[in-house]
Coordinates of C-alpha atoms in Angstrom, one line a residue:
M1 CA -32.5 -21.2 2.9
A2 CA -31.5 -21.9 -0.7
V3 CA -35.1 -21.2 -2.0
D4 CA -35.2 -17.9 -0.1
A5 CA -31.7 -16.9 -1.4
A6 CA -32.6 -17.9 -4.9
S7 CA -35.4 -15.4 -5.0
H8 CA -32.9 -12.6 -4.5
V9 CA -30.6 -13.7 -7.3
N10 CA -31.1 -11.7 -10.6
Q11 CA -31.6 -14.5 -13.0
G12 CA -30.5 -13.7 -16.6
S13 CA -28.5 -10.6 -15.5
L14 CA -25.1 -12.0 -16.7
A15 CA -26.4 -12.4 -20.2
A16 CA -27.8 -8.9 -20.1
I17 CA -24.4 -7.5 -19.0
F18 CA -22.7 -8.8 -22.1
N19 CA -25.5 -8.8 -24.7
S20 CA -27.5 -5.7 -25.4
E21 CA -30.1 -7.8 -27.2
A22 CA -30.9 -9.8 -24.1
D23 CA -34.2 -9.5 -22.2
A24 CA -34.3 -5.8 -21.1
N25 CA -36.1 -6.9 -17.9
A26 CA -33.0 -8.9 -16.9
A27 CA -30.7 -5.9 -17.0
V28 CA -29.8 -4.8 -13.4
S29 CA -27.3 -2.1 -12.5
Q30 CA -26.2 -3.9 -9.3
P31 CA -26.9 -7.6 -9.9
V32 CA -27.2 -10.1 -7.0
L33 CA -25.3 -13.3 -7.8
Q34 CA -24.0 -16.4 -6.1
C35 CA -20.3 -17.1 -5.7
V36 CA -19.7 -20.7 -6.7
Q37 CA -15.8 -20.6 -6.6
V38 CA -13.0 -18.5 -5.2
K39 CA -9.4 -19.3 -6.0
P40 CA -6.1 -17.4 -5.7
L41 CA -4.3 -16.7 -9.0
A42 CA -0.7 -17.9 -9.3
G43 CA 1.6 -14.9 -9.6
Q44 CA 5.2 -14.0 -9.5
Q45 CA 6.9 -13.2 -6.2
G46 CA 6.4 -9.5 -5.2
T47 CA 3.3 -9.0 -7.4
P48 CA -0.1 -8.1 -5.9
E49 CA -2.3 -11.0 -4.8
R50 CA -5.1 -11.7 -7.2
F51 CA -8.3 -13.9 -6.9
R52 CA -10.4 -15.6 -9.6
V53 CA -14.1 -15.9 -8.8
V54 CA -16.9 -17.6 -10.6
F55 CA -20.3 -16.0 -10.2
S56 CA -23.7 -17.6 -11.1
D57 CA -27.1 -16.0 -11.8
I58 CA -28.7 -19.6 -11.7
N59 CA -29.1 -19.5 -15.5
N60 CA -25.4 -18.9 -16.4
F61 CA -22.0 -18.6 -14.8
V62 CA -19.0 -16.4 -15.7
Q63 CA -15.3 -16.2 -14.8
S64 CA -14.4 -13.0 -12.8
M65 CA -11.4 -11.4 -11.3
L66 CA -11.3 -9.3 -8.2
A67 CA -9.5 -5.9 -8.5
T68 CA -6.9 -5.8 -5.8
Q69 CA -8.9 -3.0 -4.1
A70 CA -11.6 -5.6 -3.5
N71 CA -9.3 -8.3 -2.0
H72 CA -10.3 -7.4 1.5
V73 CA -13.6 -9.3 1.2
V74 CA -11.5 -12.5 0.8
H75 CA -9.0 -11.6 3.5
E76 CA -11.9 -10.9 5.9
G77 CA -13.4 -14.3 5.2
K78 CA -16.6 -12.8 3.8
L79 CA -16.4 -13.9 0.1
R80 CA -16.6 -17.7 0.2
K81 CA -18.0 -20.5 -2.0
G82 CA -21.7 -20.5 -1.7
C83 CA -22.2 -16.9 -0.5
F84 CA -24.3 -14.2 -2.3
V85 CA -23.0 -10.8 -3.4
R86 CA -24.2 -7.6 -5.0
L87 CA -21.8 -6.2 -7.7
K88 CA -21.6 -2.5 -7.1
S89 CA -18.9 -1.6 -9.6
Y90 CA -17.5 -3.8 -12.3
Q91 CA -16.2 -4.0 -15.8
A92 CA -17.1 -6.6 -18.4
N93 CA -14.5 -7.4 -21.0
Q94 CA -13.1 -9.9 -23.4
V95 CA -9.6 -11.2 -22.5
K96 CA -7.9 -13.9 -24.6
G97 CA -11.2 -14.6 -26.3
K98 CA -13.1 -15.2 -23.1
R99 CA -15.8 -13.0 -21.4
I100 CA -14.8 -12.0 -17.9
I101 CA -15.9 -9.5 -15.3
I102 CA -13.4 -7.4 -13.4
V103 CA -15.0 -6.7 -10.1
L104 CA -14.0 -3.3 -8.6
D105 CA -16.5 -3.2 -5.7
L106 CA -19.0 -5.5 -4.2
D107 CA -21.0 -6.2 -1.1
V108 CA -21.3 -9.7 0.4
L109 CA -24.9 -10.3 1.5
E110 CA -24.2 -12.1 4.7
E111 CA -27.9 -12.1 5.6
L112 CA -28.6 -14.6 2.8
G113 CA -26.1 -17.1 4.2
E114 CA -24.3 -19.7 2.2
C115 CA -25.5 -22.8 0.4
E116 CA -24.5 -25.3 -2.3
K117 CA -24.7 -24.1 -6.0
I118 CA -28.3 -23.3 -6.9
G119 CA -29.5 -24.9 -10.1
E120 CA -27.3 -26.0 -13.0
P121 CA -25.9 -22.8 -14.5
K122 CA -24.3 -23.0 -18.0
A123 CA -21.4 -21.1 -19.4
L124 CA -22.4 -17.9 -21.3
E125 CA -22.5 -18.5 -25.1
F126 CA -22.4 -15.8 -27.8
K127 CA -22.9 -15.7 -31.5
A128 CA -19.7 -15.4 -33.5
E129 CA -20.5 -12.0 -34.9
E130 CA -21.0 -10.6 -31.4
D131 CA -17.2 -10.8 -30.8
V132 CA -16.6 -8.0 -33.3
K133 CA -19.3 -5.8 -31.7
P134 CA -18.0 -4.8 -28.3
Q135 CA -20.7 -3.8 -25.9
S136 CA -20.5 -0.8 -23.6
T137 CA -20.4 -2.8 -20.4
T138 CA -18.7 -0.4 -17.9
I139 CA -20.9 -0.1 -14.8
A140 CA -20.1 1.9 -11.7
T141 CA -22.7 3.4 -9.6
N142 CA -20.3 5.6 -7.6
G143 CA -19.6 8.0 -10.5
F144 CA -16.2 6.9 -11.6
Y145 CA -17.2 4.9 -14.7
G146 CA -20.0 4.8 -17.2
N147 CA -22.2 7.6 -15.9
K148 CA -23.3 8.6 -19.3
P149 CA -26.6 7.2 -20.7
P150 CA -26.0 4.5 -23.3
Q151 CA -26.9 6.7 -26.2
Q152 CA -24.3 9.3 -25.2
Q153 CA -21.6 6.6 -24.9
N154 CA -22.0 5.8 -28.6
Q155 CA -21.8 9.4 -29.8
Q156 CA -18.8 10.6 -31.8
Q157 CA -15.9 11.7 -29.6
Q158 CA -14.1 14.9 -30.5
S159 CA -10.5 14.0 -31.5
L160 CA -7.5 16.1 -30.8
P161 CA -5.6 17.3 -33.8
S162 CA -2.7 15.0 -33.2
R163 CA -4.8 11.8 -33.3
T164 CA -7.9 11.1 -35.5
N165 CA -10.0 8.0 -35.5
A166 CA -13.1 7.7 -37.6
N167 CA -14.5 4.8 -35.6
T168 CA -14.2 6.4 -32.1
S169 CA -17.6 5.1 -31.0
A170 CA -16.5 1.5 -31.4
S171 CA -13.1 2.1 -29.9
H172 CA -14.6 3.6 -26.8
A173 CA -17.2 0.9 -26.3
N174 CA -14.9 -1.6 -24.6
I175 CA -13.4 0.5 -21.8
Y176 CA -10.8 -1.5 -19.8
P177 CA -9.9 -0.7 -16.2
I178 CA -6.2 0.0 -15.9
E179 CA -5.8 -2.9 -13.5
A180 CA -6.9 -5.4 -16.2
L181 CA -4.2 -4.3 -18.6
S182 CA -1.5 -6.9 -19.3
P183 CA 0.7 -7.9 -22.3
Y184 CA -2.0 -10.4 -23.2
A185 CA -4.8 -7.8 -23.5
H186 CA -5.6 -6.6 -27.1
K187 CA -7.9 -4.1 -28.6
W188 CA -8.5 -2.1 -25.5
T189 CA -9.3 1.5 -24.5
I190 CA -8.8 3.0 -21.1
K191 CA -10.3 6.2 -19.8
A192 CA -7.9 7.8 -17.4
R193 CA -6.8 11.1 -15.8
C194 CA -3.3 12.4 -16.4
T195 CA -2.1 13.1 -12.8
N196 CA 1.5 13.9 -13.7
K197 CA 3.5 14.8 -16.8
S198 CA 7.3 14.9 -16.8
D199 CA 9.5 17.3 -18.6
I200 CA 11.0 16.1 -21.9
K201 CA 14.3 14.4 -21.2
T202 CA 17.0 13.8 -23.7
W203 CA 19.9 11.4 -23.8
H204 CA 23.1 11.0 -25.8
N205 CA 25.2 7.8 -25.7
K206 CA 27.3 5.6 -28.0
N207 CA 24.1 4.1 -29.4
G208 CA 22.7 7.4 -30.5
E209 CA 20.4 10.1 -29.0
G210 CA 16.8 10.6 -28.3
K211 CA 14.1 12.1 -26.1
L212 CA 11.2 10.9 -24.0
F213 CA 8.5 12.0 -21.6
S214 CA 6.2 10.1 -19.3
V215 CA 2.7 10.5 -17.8
N216 CA 1.0 8.9 -14.8
L217 CA -2.5 7.7 -15.7
L218 CA -5.3 7.1 -13.1
D219 CA -8.7 5.5 -13.1
E220 CA -10.9 4.0 -10.4
S221 CA -9.1 0.6 -10.5
G222 CA -5.5 1.8 -10.4
E223 CA -2.6 3.7 -11.9
I224 CA -0.1 3.1 -14.7
R225 CA 2.8 4.9 -16.2
G226 CA 2.9 5.7 -19.9
T227 CA 6.0 6.8 -21.9
G228 CA 6.5 8.3 -25.3
F229 CA 9.8 8.2 -27.2
N230 CA 11.1 10.4 -30.0
E231 CA 8.3 10.7 -32.6
Q232 CA 5.6 9.9 -30.0
C233 CA 7.2 12.4 -27.7
D234 CA 6.8 15.1 -30.3
T235 CA 3.2 14.1 -31.1
L236 CA 1.8 13.5 -27.7
Y237 CA 3.6 15.8 -25.3
D238 CA 1.3 18.8 -25.9
V239 CA -1.8 16.5 -26.1
F240 CA -1.5 15.4 -22.4
Q241 CA -2.2 18.1 -19.8
E242 CA -2.0 17.4 -16.1
G243 CA -5.6 17.0 -14.7
G244 CA -7.1 16.2 -18.1
V245 CA -9.1 13.0 -18.8
Y246 CA -8.2 11.0 -21.9
Y247 CA -9.1 7.9 -23.9
I248 CA -6.0 5.9 -24.8
T249 CA -6.6 3.1 -27.3
S250 CA -4.3 0.3 -28.5
P251 CA -2.1 -0.5 -30.3
C252 CA 0.0 0.5 -27.3
R253 CA 2.7 -1.8 -25.9
V254 CA 2.2 -3.1 -22.3
N255 CA 5.6 -3.9 -20.8
M256 CA 6.9 -5.0 -17.4
A257 CA 7.4 -1.8 -15.3
K258 CA 10.9 -0.5 -14.7
K259 CA 10.5 0.1 -10.9
Q260 CA 13.5 2.4 -10.7
F261 CA 11.7 4.9 -12.9
T262 CA 8.2 4.9 -11.4
N263 CA 6.5 5.3 -8.1
L264 CA 3.3 3.7 -9.1
N265 CA 2.0 0.4 -7.7
N266 CA 1.6 -1.5 -11.0
D267 CA 3.7 -4.3 -12.5
Y268 CA 3.2 -3.0 -16.0
E269 CA 3.7 0.2 -17.9
L270 CA 2.6 1.6 -21.3
M271 CA 4.9 2.5 -24.2
F272 CA 3.0 4.7 -26.8
E273 CA 3.4 3.5 -30.4
R274 CA 3.0 5.3 -33.7
D275 CA -0.7 4.3 -34.0
T276 CA -1.6 4.7 -30.4
N277 CA -4.8 6.8 -30.3
V278 CA -5.1 9.5 -27.6
E279 CA -8.2 11.6 -27.3
K280 CA -9.4 14.1 -24.8
A281 CA -12.6 13.0 -23.2
E282 CA -15.6 15.4 -23.6
E283 CA -16.7 14.4 -20.1
Q284 CA -13.9 15.3 -17.7
D285 CA -15.7 14.1 -14.5
G286 CA -16.2 10.6 -13.3
V287 CA -12.5 9.8 -13.0
P288 CA -10.7 10.2 -9.6
Q289 CA -8.4 13.3 -9.3
V290 CA -5.6 11.5 -7.5
R291 CA -5.1 8.5 -5.4
F292 CA -3.0 8.7 -2.2
N293 CA -1.6 6.0 0.2
F294 CA -0.3 8.1 3.0
T295 CA 2.4 7.2 5.5
N296 CA 2.4 9.4 8.6
I297 CA 5.6 11.1 9.6
S298 CA 6.1 9.1 12.8
D299 CA 6.1 5.9 10.8
L300 CA 9.0 6.9 8.5
Q301 CA 11.5 5.4 10.9
T302 CA 10.2 1.9 10.0
V303 CA 10.1 2.6 6.2
E304 CA 13.1 1.2 4.4
K305 CA 15.6 3.6 2.7
D306 CA 14.8 4.4 -1.0
T307 CA 11.2 3.4 -0.6
T308 CA 8.7 5.6 -2.5
I309 CA 5.7 6.7 -0.4
D310 CA 2.9 9.4 -0.2
T311 CA 2.7 11.7 2.8
I312 CA 0.7 14.6 4.0
G313 CA 1.5 17.3 6.5
V314 CA 1.2 20.9 7.6
L315 CA 3.9 23.1 6.1
K316 CA 5.8 24.4 9.1
E317 CA 8.8 26.1 7.5
V318 CA 9.9 27.0 4.0
G319 CA 13.7 27.3 3.3
E320 CA 15.4 29.5 0.8
T321 CA 16.3 28.2 -2.7
S322 CA 19.8 27.0 -3.0
Q323 CA 21.9 25.3 -5.7
I324 CA 24.0 22.2 -5.7
T325 CA 26.2 20.7 -8.5
S326 CA 25.8 17.0 -9.4
K327 CA 28.9 15.0 -8.9
T328 CA 28.2 12.8 -11.8
T329 CA 27.0 15.3 -14.5
S330 CA 28.5 18.5 -13.1
K331 CA 25.1 20.2 -13.8
P332 CA 23.6 22.6 -11.3
Y333 CA 20.3 21.8 -9.6
D334 CA 18.0 24.1 -7.6
K335 CA 16.6 22.8 -4.4
R336 CA 14.5 24.0 -1.5
E337 CA 13.9 22.4 1.9
L338 CA 10.5 22.3 3.5
T339 CA 9.6 21.2 7.0
L340 CA 6.4 19.2 7.5
V341 CA 4.6 18.2 10.7
D342 CA 1.6 16.1 11.4
S343 CA -0.6 15.1 14.4
T344 CA 1.8 12.2 15.4
G345 CA 4.1 14.8 16.9
Y346 CA 6.9 14.4 14.4
S347 CA 8.5 16.7 11.8
V348 CA 10.4 15.8 8.7
R349 CA 12.5 17.7 6.1
L350 CA 11.4 17.3 2.5
T351 CA 13.4 18.5 -0.5
I352 CA 11.9 19.8 -3.7
W353 CA 13.9 20.3 -6.9
G354 CA 14.1 22.3 -10.1
N355 CA 11.3 24.5 -11.2
T356 CA 9.1 23.1 -8.4
A357 CA 11.7 24.6 -5.9
T358 CA 12.1 28.0 -7.6
S359 CA 8.4 28.6 -8.2
F360 CA 7.3 27.4 -4.8
D361 CA 5.1 30.0 -3.2
V362 CA 2.9 28.1 -0.8
L363 CA 2.2 29.8 2.5
P364 CA 3.3 28.2 5.8
E365 CA 0.5 26.4 7.7
S366 CA -1.0 25.2 4.5
V367 CA -1.7 21.4 4.2
V368 CA 0.3 19.8 1.5
A369 CA -0.1 16.3 0.1
F370 CA 2.9 14.7 -1.6
K371 CA 2.7 11.8 -4.0
G372 CA 5.9 10.0 -4.9
V373 CA 8.5 11.0 -2.4
K374 CA 11.7 9.0 -1.8
V375 CA 12.7 8.1 1.8
S376 CA 16.3 8.8 2.7
D377 CA 18.2 7.9 5.9
F378 CA 20.0 11.2 5.9
G379 CA 19.5 12.9 9.3
G380 CA 17.6 9.9 10.6
R381 CA 14.8 10.2 8.0
S382 CA 14.2 12.8 5.3
L383 CA 12.2 12.9 2.1
S384 CA 12.8 14.0 -1.5
L385 CA 10.1 14.7 -4.1
L386 CA 10.8 12.6 -7.2
S387 CA 10.5 14.1 -10.7
S388 CA 7.6 11.7 -11.3
G389 CA 6.0 12.8 -8.0
S390 CA 3.5 15.6 -7.4
M391 CA 2.1 17.8 -4.6
T392 CA -1.4 19.1 -4.0
I393 CA -2.0 22.2 -1.8
D394 CA -4.9 22.1 0.6
P395 CA -6.5 19.1 -1.1
D396 CA -10.3 18.6 -0.5
I397 CA -9.9 15.2 1.2
D398 CA -10.7 14.0 4.7
D399 CA -7.1 13.6 5.7
A400 CA -6.4 17.2 4.9
H401 CA -9.4 18.5 6.7
K402 CA -8.6 16.6 9.9
L403 CA -5.0 17.7 9.8
K404 CA -6.0 21.4 9.4
G405 CA -8.5 21.1 12.2
W406 CA -5.8 19.5 14.5
Y407 CA -3.2 22.2 13.6
D408 CA -5.5 25.1 14.2
A409 CA -6.8 23.7 17.5
Q410 CA -3.5 22.7 19.1
G411 CA -0.7 21.8 16.6
K412 CA 0.5 25.3 16.0
N413 CA 1.6 25.5 19.6
D414 CA 3.1 22.0 19.8
T415 CA 6.8 21.1 19.7
F416 CA 7.8 18.3 17.4
M417 CA 10.4 15.5 17.4
S418 CA 12.5 14.9 14.4
H419 CA 13.7 11.5 13.3
A420 CA 17.3 12.7 13.8
Q421 CA 16.5 13.1 17.5
M422 CA 14.8 9.7 17.5
G423 CA 17.8 8.0 15.9
G424 CA 20.1 9.5 18.6
S425 CA 18.0 8.4 21.5
M426 CA 17.4 4.9 20.2
G427 CA 20.9 4.1 18.9
A428 CA 23.3 2.1 20.9
A429 CA 26.7 3.3 22.2
G430 CA 28.5 5.3 19.7
G431 CA 25.3 6.4 17.9
R432 CA 25.1 3.4 15.7
G433 CA 22.3 3.6 13.2
D434 CA 20.8 0.1 12.7
P435 CA 19.1 -1.0 9.5
I436 CA 15.3 -1.4 9.5
K437 CA 14.2 -4.9 8.7
S438 CA 11.0 -6.7 8.3
I439 CA 10.7 -10.0 10.1
M440 CA 10.9 -11.9 6.8
Q441 CA 14.1 -10.1 6.0
V442 CA 15.6 -11.0 9.4
K443 CA 14.9 -14.7 8.6
E444 CA 15.9 -14.7 5.0
E445 CA 19.2 -12.9 5.8
N446 CA 19.9 -15.3 8.7
L447 CA 20.7 -12.4 11.0
G448 CA 22.4 -13.7 14.1
M449 CA 23.2 -17.1 12.6
S450 CA 26.9 -16.3 11.9
E451 CA 29.8 -15.7 14.2
N452 CA 29.2 -12.0 14.0
T453 CA 26.6 -10.1 16.0
D454 CA 23.9 -8.4 13.9
Y455 CA 21.9 -5.3 14.9
F456 CA 18.6 -4.3 13.4
T457 CA 15.4 -2.4 14.1
T458 CA 12.0 -3.7 13.4
K459 CA 8.4 -2.5 13.9
A460 CA 6.2 -5.2 15.1
T461 CA 3.1 -6.0 17.2
I462 CA 3.2 -8.1 20.4
I463 CA 0.9 -11.1 19.9
Y464 CA 2.0 -13.3 22.9
V465 CA 3.9 -12.9 26.1
K466 CA 5.3 -16.1 27.7
Q467 CA 4.1 -16.0 31.3
D468 CA 6.4 -18.4 33.0
N469 CA 9.9 -17.4 33.9
V470 CA 9.0 -13.8 33.2
S471 CA 11.5 -12.4 35.7
Y472 CA 14.4 -13.3 38.1
P473 CA 15.3 -12.1 41.6
A474 CA 18.3 -9.7 41.2
C475 CA 20.8 -8.3 43.6
L476 CA 20.0 -4.9 45.1
S477 CA 23.6 -3.6 44.9
E478 CA 24.0 -0.8 42.4
G479 CA 25.2 -1.9 39.0
C480 CA 25.2 -5.7 39.9
N481 CA 21.8 -7.1 38.7
K482 CA 23.1 -10.7 39.2
K483 CA 20.7 -13.4 40.3
V484 CA 20.3 -13.9 44.0
V485 CA 19.4 -17.2 45.8
E486 CA 17.2 -17.4 48.9
V487 CA 19.3 -19.3 51.5
D488 CA 16.9 -18.7 54.4
P489 CA 13.6 -16.9 54.7
G490 CA 14.4 -13.2 54.3
Q491 CA 18.0 -14.0 53.3
W492 CA 18.9 -13.5 49.6
R493 CA 22.5 -14.1 48.8
C494 CA 24.5 -12.7 45.8
E495 CA 27.6 -14.7 45.1
R496 CA 29.2 -12.0 43.0
C497 CA 28.9 -9.3 45.7
D498 CA 29.2 -11.7 48.6
K499 CA 26.3 -9.9 50.2
T500 CA 23.0 -11.0 51.7
H501 CA 19.8 -8.9 51.2
P502 CA 16.5 -9.0 53.0
K503 CA 14.7 -9.1 49.6
P504 CA 15.5 -9.1 45.9
E505 CA 14.6 -6.7 43.2
H506 CA 12.8 -8.6 40.4
R507 CA 13.9 -7.8 36.9
Y508 CA 12.3 -8.8 33.7
I509 CA 13.7 -11.5 31.4
M510 CA 10.8 -12.0 29.0
S511 CA 10.1 -14.0 25.9
I512 CA 7.6 -12.3 23.6
N513 CA 6.3 -13.3 20.2
V514 CA 5.9 -10.4 17.8
S515 CA 4.5 -10.1 14.3
D516 CA 4.5 -7.8 11.3
H517 CA 2.9 -8.1 7.8
T518 CA 5.6 -10.5 6.8
G519 CA 5.8 -13.0 9.6
Q520 CA 6.5 -13.5 13.3
I521 CA 9.5 -14.1 15.5
W522 CA 10.4 -14.6 19.2
L523 CA 12.4 -11.9 21.0
S524 CA 14.1 -12.0 24.4
C525 CA 13.5 -8.8 26.4
F526 CA 15.1 -7.4 29.6
D527 CA 14.1 -5.1 32.3
D528 CA 13.8 -1.7 30.5
V529 CA 11.8 -3.2 27.7
G530 CA 9.7 -5.3 30.1
R531 CA 8.7 -2.2 32.1
M532 CA 7.6 -0.4 28.9
T533 CA 5.6 -3.3 27.4
M534 CA 4.0 -4.5 30.7
G535 CA 3.4 -1.0 32.1
M536 CA 4.8 -1.8 35.6
S537 CA 7.9 -3.0 37.3
A538 CA 8.6 -6.7 37.6
D539 CA 8.3 -6.4 41.4
K540 CA 4.7 -5.2 41.0
L541 CA 3.9 -7.9 38.5
M542 CA 5.3 -10.7 40.8
E543 CA 3.2 -9.2 43.6
L544 CA 0.1 -9.5 41.4
K545 CA 0.9 -13.1 40.5
E546 CA 1.1 -14.0 44.2
N547 CA -2.0 -12.1 45.4
D548 CA -4.4 -11.7 42.4
D549 CA -3.8 -14.2 39.6
K550 CA -6.6 -12.7 37.5
A551 CA -5.2 -9.2 37.6
A552 CA -1.8 -10.6 36.6
G553 CA -3.4 -12.4 33.7
D554 CA -5.2 -9.2 32.6
T555 CA -1.9 -7.4 32.6
F556 CA -0.4 -9.9 30.2
Q557 CA -3.4 -9.6 27.9
E558 CA -3.1 -5.8 27.9
A559 CA 0.4 -6.1 26.7
N560 CA -0.8 -7.9 23.5
C561 CA -1.8 -6.2 20.3
K562 CA 0.5 -3.2 20.9
T563 CA 2.9 -2.1 18.3
W564 CA 6.5 -1.1 19.2
T565 CA 9.7 -0.3 17.4
F566 CA 12.3 -2.8 18.7
K567 CA 16.1 -2.3 18.6
C568 CA 17.5 -5.8 18.4
R569 CA 20.8 -7.6 18.7
A570 CA 21.0 -11.1 17.1
K571 CA 23.7 -13.5 18.0
M572 CA 24.2 -17.3 18.1
D573 CA 24.6 -18.4 21.7
N574 CA 25.6 -21.7 23.4
F575 CA 23.7 -22.9 26.4
Q576 CA 24.2 -26.4 27.9
D577 CA 26.1 -27.5 24.8
Q578 CA 23.3 -26.4 22.5
Q579 CA 23.2 -23.6 20.0
R580 CA 20.3 -21.1 20.3

């Protein structure tokens, strides 16, 4: 097996990636390599999971890092030590003086199997002078990076008037993916699309006054926010135009992101400095237009308040422009409320602000994609477009085409539920609105462990239903539901009612194990919930258990792997002198 697999490995391809003087025959656009090590990278809590991988071409090995978009091959158990891969999209760079590969996309060649390390590969070595001659190593066969022939990549770039750089060919040779940027990266250039540009904002306080603006930058690997203050605001504001593609070259500070000011999934952000070089790229293609991570409207009930999301829907209604006055600044703000619907059968109110509200002229029944909207619990669930957010009308993406097809075929005649209606139907007595919690939050906050009763809502998937003691025989008297005891055949006595019934009514009292992305927990469920999750009454289930054990087992299995929104009450209880 190892001999057969070795014949597929492109020997010498790693040296060719980093060294233009290497054997031209070894250069391969999609090299096949062996994975000789996979390890998770230690990171701070709340940061995206990262993996370090060592790849070998039999002659040499090189350290690599998976972009988070490629983590799924590890999670799915495909990328393992000894397997073989084809690198489809990657970026070769120098970080902290070491040569590494940032892997953006790859295929695991499962047909080649797995085996021990082939040969005795050695670490790549380079001449000292090579370190000052960065090679154009960006490779991506899907059109997002490096589509120009090598000779075009080294041509002089046309610089915008605000920034000039005589050595642009060298500065553009070492293109970094956004996801590889960190405070430890130096002498880098990114090629990114400006997907959003804010207005210029000013401030006045006891320390002085100033102004700033920010842009959202996107490439194939990820997104990052960039901010310019004062002089950089004056210099760069007119340079950046929404939709344009730019080269941004260090010196440029990479700081920890201030999450309260950004809706992007990146732990870092850029702060433009006096010598930061920004140039408009001659080639405006090859960089994604925008990246969405949509949450459908029905799932908003399980999204925590103040979370920033992306959503897409059909514009059902457009409200008139109105004006409110801020309580803190006493400044007036224009607003307009929109109603969105989608194929999940729900509608939601979304508010847009300022110039976006006053200039809004989109026709109803258009498909609108929103990036960077804040979730509020006002009216059950509502949305607000952030100043750093954006909207795209009738985007040319699959989600929009499917939504338009659904609406034209049936959606325009449907009636839709709102989250305000959902909150009223699901709330307990008095219309109590319970906080939405993940299972990890329930455990970390010790809900139900104090003297007080805690209420919460969680969205989770049933992974196991305990099959013993799934129900109890209950009294038939209206409003009683107490357990009855069989005193004689056909004689079931209720002590509370002091009555005897010919048969009981079985009622669910189930224990189920549920899971979400943060953990799992046991829940106790009663008759109403049992009927919903099992799809039948407890009487019917008990009849199946007595007459057809296999059918009863199948019923329990069918209840698994279904996702529900659970309204929960958590309280410490005492049973037989034990707390539970």
